[in-house]
Amino acid sequence: MGTAVGIQYNFVSTTQQAPLGFKLKRVDPDNPDRGEQEWIYVKANVALAAGNVCMRASGEPKYEVRKSLVGGCPPGSVCGVAQHTIAQDSYGFILRSGIGNVLPDGAATIVINEGLMPSNGTAGTAEAAGATQTAAVFGWALATASGGAVTQCVISCQG
């Protein structure tokens, strides 16, 4: 497990190495009890940092992604979360489902077991969906975090 089409989940390139939207499933050999992860191959329209929440670029039917929009990104449009740096106009995998890290908005506090939604304050970050958990979410927190430090979460994206 861990390779497909000759590339790894953490491989980043300035040239396309697989079809956009290609999915790679793997179990982390260092943490097999965390279960399976699903990664999706994308092109970054902007520079992505570890923990950035990603959505398709505006009007883009292919998996060309950008950071989630401030105040206008429904959780269902999130297609994954970057787990490593991907430079603008480069290609790589982002985590679509499984345990990974998410970057909270610097002004937000995320509490363990809270649902996550794209932040209304800072592009590419997350905030808590609220105590009632009635909002659609793209994941939930496994730890409490604040101040913009990445936190471990269960990620489950649809976009």
PDB file of C-alpha atoms in Angstrom:
ATOM      1  CA  MET A   1       0.000   0.000   0.000  1.00  0.00           C
ATOM      2  CA  GLY A   2       1.022   3.599  -0.336  1.00  0.00           C
ATOM      3  CA  THR A   3       1.928   3.814  -4.007  1.00  0.00           C
ATOM      4  CA  ALA A   4      -0.092   4.007  -7.188  1.00  0.00           C
ATOM      5  CA  VAL A   5       0.866   5.060 -10.679  1.00  0.00           C
ATOM      6  CA  GLY A   6       4.433   5.066  -9.327  1.00  0.00           C
ATOM      7  CA  ILE A   7       3.930   7.997  -6.918  1.00  0.00           C
ATOM      8  CA  GLN A   8       3.556   8.340  -3.155  1.00  0.00           C
ATOM      9  CA  TYR A   9       0.887  10.287  -1.241  1.00  0.00           C
ATOM     10  CA  ASN A  10       3.472  12.936  -0.259  1.00  0.00           C
ATOM     11  CA  PHE A  11       5.040  13.408  -3.726  1.00  0.00           C
ATOM     12  CA  VAL A  12       4.778  16.970  -5.103  1.00  0.00           C
ATOM     13  CA  SER A  13       5.781  17.951  -8.637  1.00  0.00           C
ATOM     14  CA  THR A  14       5.564  20.882 -11.046  1.00  0.00           C
ATOM     15  CA  THR A  15       4.424  18.429 -13.744  1.00  0.00           C
ATOM     16  CA  GLN A  16       1.271  16.337 -13.670  1.00  0.00           C
ATOM     17  CA  GLN A  17       2.040  12.705 -12.752  1.00  0.00           C
ATOM     18  CA  ALA A  18      -1.505  11.244 -12.519  1.00  0.00           C
ATOM     19  CA  PRO A  19      -5.050  12.186 -13.567  1.00  0.00           C
ATOM     20  CA  LEU A  20      -6.535  14.982 -11.454  1.00  0.00           C
ATOM     21  CA  GLY A  21      -9.020  13.441  -9.043  1.00  0.00           C
ATOM     22  CA  PHE A  22      -7.072  10.148  -8.840  1.00  0.00           C
ATOM     23  CA  LYS A  23      -7.638   8.611  -5.395  1.00  0.00           C
ATOM     24  CA  LEU A  24      -4.982   6.788  -3.415  1.00  0.00           C
ATOM     25  CA  LYS A  25      -5.845   4.729  -0.341  1.00  0.00           C
ATOM     26  CA  ARG A  26      -3.241   3.861   2.254  1.00  0.00           C
ATOM     27  CA  VAL A  27      -2.759   2.805   5.844  1.00  0.00           C
ATOM     28  CA  ASP A  28       0.082   4.576   7.642  1.00  0.00           C
ATOM     29  CA  PRO A  29       2.533   1.799   8.512  1.00  0.00           C
ATOM     30  CA  ASP A  30       3.662   3.790  11.591  1.00  0.00           C
ATOM     31  CA  ASN A  31       0.050   4.124  12.852  1.00  0.00           C
ATOM     32  CA  PRO A  32      -2.003   1.274  11.340  1.00  0.00           C
ATOM     33  CA  ASP A  33      -4.652   1.452  14.077  1.00  0.00           C
ATOM     34  CA  ARG A  34      -5.722   4.873  12.786  1.00  0.00           C
ATOM     35  CA  GLY A  35      -7.358   3.161   9.830  1.00  0.00           C
ATOM     36  CA  GLU A  36      -7.328   3.930   6.143  1.00  0.00           C
ATOM     37  CA  GLN A  37      -6.675   7.319   4.574  1.00  0.00           C
ATOM     38  CA  GLU A  38      -7.903   8.411   1.158  1.00  0.00           C
ATOM     39  CA  TRP A  39      -5.813  10.976  -0.734  1.00  0.00           C
ATOM     40  CA  ILE A  40      -6.852  12.823  -3.903  1.00  0.00           C
ATOM     41  CA  TYR A  41      -4.491  14.127  -6.582  1.00  0.00           C
ATOM     42  CA  VAL A  42      -4.919  17.854  -7.327  1.00  0.00           C
ATOM     43  CA  LYS A  43      -3.346  20.895  -8.922  1.00  0.00           C
ATOM     44  CA  ALA A  44      -2.874  23.815  -6.516  1.00  0.00           C
ATOM     45  CA  ASN A  45      -4.052  27.140  -7.984  1.00  0.00           C
ATOM     46  CA  VAL A  46      -2.512  28.870  -4.942  1.00  0.00           C
ATOM     47  CA  ALA A  47       0.283  27.857  -2.571  1.00  0.00           C
ATOM     48  CA  LEU A  48      -1.014  25.409   0.048  1.00  0.00           C
ATOM     49  CA  ALA A  49       0.462  24.864   3.506  1.00  0.00           C
ATOM     50  CA  ALA A  50      -0.006  21.878   5.798  1.00  0.00           C
ATOM     51  CA  GLY A  51      -3.479  22.028   7.321  1.00  0.00           C
ATOM     52  CA  ASN A  52      -5.064  24.250   4.647  1.00  0.00           C
ATOM     53  CA  VAL A  53      -8.703  23.426   3.916  1.00  0.00           C
ATOM     54  CA  CYS A  54      -9.147  23.100   0.124  1.00  0.00           C
ATOM     55  CA  MET A  55     -12.008  23.460  -2.345  1.00  0.00           C
ATOM     56  CA  ARG A  56     -12.158  23.436  -6.133  1.00  0.00           C
ATOM     57  CA  ALA A  57     -11.206  26.718  -7.793  1.00  0.00           C
ATOM     58  CA  SER A  58     -14.253  28.802  -8.768  1.00  0.00           C
ATOM     59  CA  GLY A  59     -16.176  27.226 -11.628  1.00  0.00           C
ATOM     60  CA  GLU A  60     -13.562  24.502 -12.056  1.00  0.00           C
ATOM     61  CA  PRO A  61     -14.886  21.028 -12.916  1.00  0.00           C
ATOM     62  CA  LYS A  62     -11.419  19.448 -12.534  1.00  0.00           C
ATOM     63  CA  TYR A  63      -9.542  19.018  -9.276  1.00  0.00           C
ATOM     64  CA  GLU A  64      -7.738  22.335  -9.466  1.00  0.00           C
ATOM     65  CA  VAL A  65      -7.981  23.552  -5.889  1.00  0.00           C
ATOM     66  CA  ARG A  66      -7.596  26.688  -3.824  1.00  0.00           C
ATOM     67  CA  LYS A  67      -7.900  27.512  -0.132  1.00  0.00           C
ATOM     68  CA  SER A  68     -11.467  27.530   1.135  1.00  0.00           C
ATOM     69  CA  LEU A  69     -13.168  30.904   0.697  1.00  0.00           C
ATOM     70  CA  VAL A  70     -13.883  33.232   3.588  1.00  0.00           C
ATOM     71  CA  GLY A  71     -17.603  33.454   4.380  1.00  0.00           C
ATOM     72  CA  GLY A  72     -18.770  31.606   1.277  1.00  0.00           C
ATOM     73  CA  CYS A  73     -17.627  27.989   1.316  1.00  0.00           C
ATOM     74  CA  PRO A  74     -20.194  25.351   2.198  1.00  0.00           C
ATOM     75  CA  PRO A  75     -18.623  22.393   4.054  1.00  0.00           C
ATOM     76  CA  GLY A  76     -19.821  20.058   1.263  1.00  0.00           C
ATOM     77  CA  SER A  77     -17.559  21.853  -1.219  1.00  0.00           C
ATOM     78  CA  VAL A  78     -14.397  20.975   0.713  1.00  0.00           C
ATOM     79  CA  CYS A  79     -12.500  18.330  -1.294  1.00  0.00           C
ATOM     80  CA  GLY A  80      -9.580  17.773   1.079  1.00  0.00           C
ATOM     81  CA  VAL A  81      -7.012  19.181   3.480  1.00  0.00           C
ATOM     82  CA  ALA A  82      -3.349  19.689   2.556  1.00  0.00           C
ATOM     83  CA  GLN A  83      -1.009  17.685   4.783  1.00  0.00           C
ATOM     84  CA  HIS A  84       2.202  19.105   3.310  1.00  0.00           C
ATOM     85  CA  THR A  85       3.240  22.148   1.283  1.00  0.00           C
ATOM     86  CA  ILE A  86       2.181  22.242  -2.369  1.00  0.00           C
ATOM     87  CA  ALA A  87       3.485  25.263  -4.293  1.00  0.00           C
ATOM     88  CA  GLN A  88       1.215  27.288  -6.572  1.00  0.00           C
ATOM     89  CA  ASP A  89       0.694  25.580  -9.959  1.00  0.00           C
ATOM     90  CA  SER A  90       2.175  22.324  -8.608  1.00  0.00           C
ATOM     91  CA  TYR A  91       0.572  18.887  -8.275  1.00  0.00           C
ATOM     92  CA  GLY A  92       0.200  16.616  -5.269  1.00  0.00           C
ATOM     93  CA  PHE A  93      -2.155  14.728  -2.998  1.00  0.00           C
ATOM     94  CA  ILE A  94      -4.397  16.237  -0.315  1.00  0.00           C
ATOM     95  CA  LEU A  95      -6.131  14.167   2.365  1.00  0.00           C
ATOM     96  CA  ARG A  96      -9.779  13.489   1.480  1.00  0.00           C
ATOM     97  CA  SER A  97     -10.653  11.197   4.400  1.00  0.00           C
ATOM     98  CA  GLY A  98      -8.989   9.730   7.462  1.00  0.00           C
ATOM     99  CA  ILE A  99      -7.041  11.122  10.386  1.00  0.00           C
ATOM    100  CA  GLY A 100      -4.910  14.148   9.561  1.00  0.00           C
ATOM    101  CA  ASN A 101      -4.134  17.725  10.557  1.00  0.00           C
ATOM    102  CA  VAL A 102      -6.300  20.808  10.044  1.00  0.00           C
ATOM    103  CA  LEU A 103      -5.314  24.458  10.515  1.00  0.00           C
ATOM    104  CA  PRO A 104      -7.815  26.341  12.730  1.00  0.00           C
ATOM    105  CA  ASP A 105      -8.507  30.034  12.154  1.00  0.00           C
ATOM    106  CA  GLY A 106      -6.107  32.029  14.373  1.00  0.00           C
ATOM    107  CA  ALA A 107      -9.069  33.629  16.141  1.00  0.00           C
ATOM    108  CA  ALA A 108     -10.931  30.339  16.637  1.00  0.00           C
ATOM    109  CA  THR A 109     -10.745  27.711  19.343  1.00  0.00           C
ATOM    110  CA  ILE A 110     -11.634  24.190  18.320  1.00  0.00           C
ATOM    111  CA  VAL A 111     -12.619  21.822  21.100  1.00  0.00           C
ATOM    112  CA  ILE A 112     -12.254  18.051  21.016  1.00  0.00           C
ATOM    113  CA  ASN A 113     -15.238  16.305  19.334  1.00  0.00           C
ATOM    114  CA  GLU A 114     -16.500  19.516  17.706  1.00  0.00           C
ATOM    115  CA  GLY A 115     -17.498  19.418  14.051  1.00  0.00           C
ATOM    116  CA  LEU A 116     -15.397  21.492  11.645  1.00  0.00           C
ATOM    117  CA  MET A 117     -16.448  23.839   8.881  1.00  0.00           C
ATOM    118  CA  PRO A 118     -14.484  26.260   6.686  1.00  0.00           C
ATOM    119  CA  SER A 119     -13.681  29.439   8.603  1.00  0.00           C
ATOM    120  CA  ASN A 120     -15.629  32.622   8.019  1.00  0.00           C
ATOM    121  CA  GLY A 121     -12.533  34.594   9.053  1.00  0.00           C
ATOM    122  CA  THR A 122      -9.418  33.287   7.282  1.00  0.00           C
ATOM    123  CA  ALA A 123      -9.163  31.488   3.917  1.00  0.00           C
ATOM    124  CA  GLY A 124      -7.961  27.897   4.096  1.00  0.00           C
ATOM    125  CA  THR A 125      -8.642  27.444   7.814  1.00  0.00           C
ATOM    126  CA  ALA A 126     -11.327  25.767   9.916  1.00  0.00           C
ATOM    127  CA  GLU A 127     -13.589  26.754  12.770  1.00  0.00           C
ATOM    128  CA  ALA A 128     -16.016  24.882  15.002  1.00  0.00           C
ATOM    129  CA  ALA A 129     -19.452  24.275  13.545  1.00  0.00           C
ATOM    130  CA  GLY A 130     -21.044  25.216  16.877  1.00  0.00           C
ATOM    131  CA  ALA A 131     -22.269  23.446  19.957  1.00  0.00           C
ATOM    132  CA  THR A 132     -25.501  22.271  18.366  1.00  0.00           C
ATOM    133  CA  GLN A 133     -23.641  20.469  15.540  1.00  0.00           C
ATOM    134  CA  THR A 134     -26.539  21.153  13.171  1.00  0.00           C
ATOM    135  CA  ALA A 135     -24.307  22.601  10.449  1.00  0.00           C
ATOM    136  CA  ALA A 136     -22.847  20.309   7.799  1.00  0.00           C
ATOM    137  CA  VAL A 137     -19.223  19.543   8.624  1.00  0.00           C
ATOM    138  CA  PHE A 138     -16.151  18.219   6.774  1.00  0.00           C
ATOM    139  CA  GLY A 139     -14.623  16.622   9.876  1.00  0.00           C
ATOM    140  CA  TRP A 140     -14.345  16.739  13.640  1.00  0.00           C
ATOM    141  CA  ALA A 141     -11.584  17.529  16.107  1.00  0.00           C
ATOM    142  CA  LEU A 142      -9.666  14.841  17.992  1.00  0.00           C
ATOM    143  CA  ALA A 143      -7.963  17.474  20.155  1.00  0.00           C
ATOM    144  CA  THR A 144      -8.494  21.031  21.396  1.00  0.00           C
ATOM    145  CA  ALA A 145      -6.537  23.737  19.559  1.00  0.00           C
ATOM    146  CA  SER A 146      -6.423  27.504  19.188  1.00  0.00           C
ATOM    147  CA  GLY A 147      -4.159  30.243  17.918  1.00  0.00           C
ATOM    148  CA  GLY A 148      -3.748  28.826  14.439  1.00  0.00           C
ATOM    149  CA  ALA A 149      -1.781  25.685  15.469  1.00  0.00           C
ATOM    150  CA  VAL A 150      -2.619  22.589  13.405  1.00  0.00           C
ATOM    151  CA  THR A 151      -4.713  20.021  15.237  1.00  0.00           C
ATOM    152  CA  GLN A 152      -5.446  16.369  14.646  1.00  0.00           C
ATOM    153  CA  CYS A 153      -8.880  15.707  13.173  1.00  0.00           C
ATOM    154  CA  VAL A 154     -10.954  13.093  11.428  1.00  0.00           C
ATOM    155  CA  ILE A 155     -11.442  14.375   7.888  1.00  0.00           C
ATOM    156  CA  SER A 156     -14.355  13.355   5.655  1.00  0.00           C
ATOM    157  CA  CYS A 157     -14.686  15.505   2.530  1.00  0.00           C
ATOM    158  CA  GLN A 158     -17.310  15.376  -0.227  1.00  0.00           C
ATOM    159  CA  GLY A 159     -16.290  18.051  -2.726  1.00  0.00           C
TER     160      GLY A 159
END
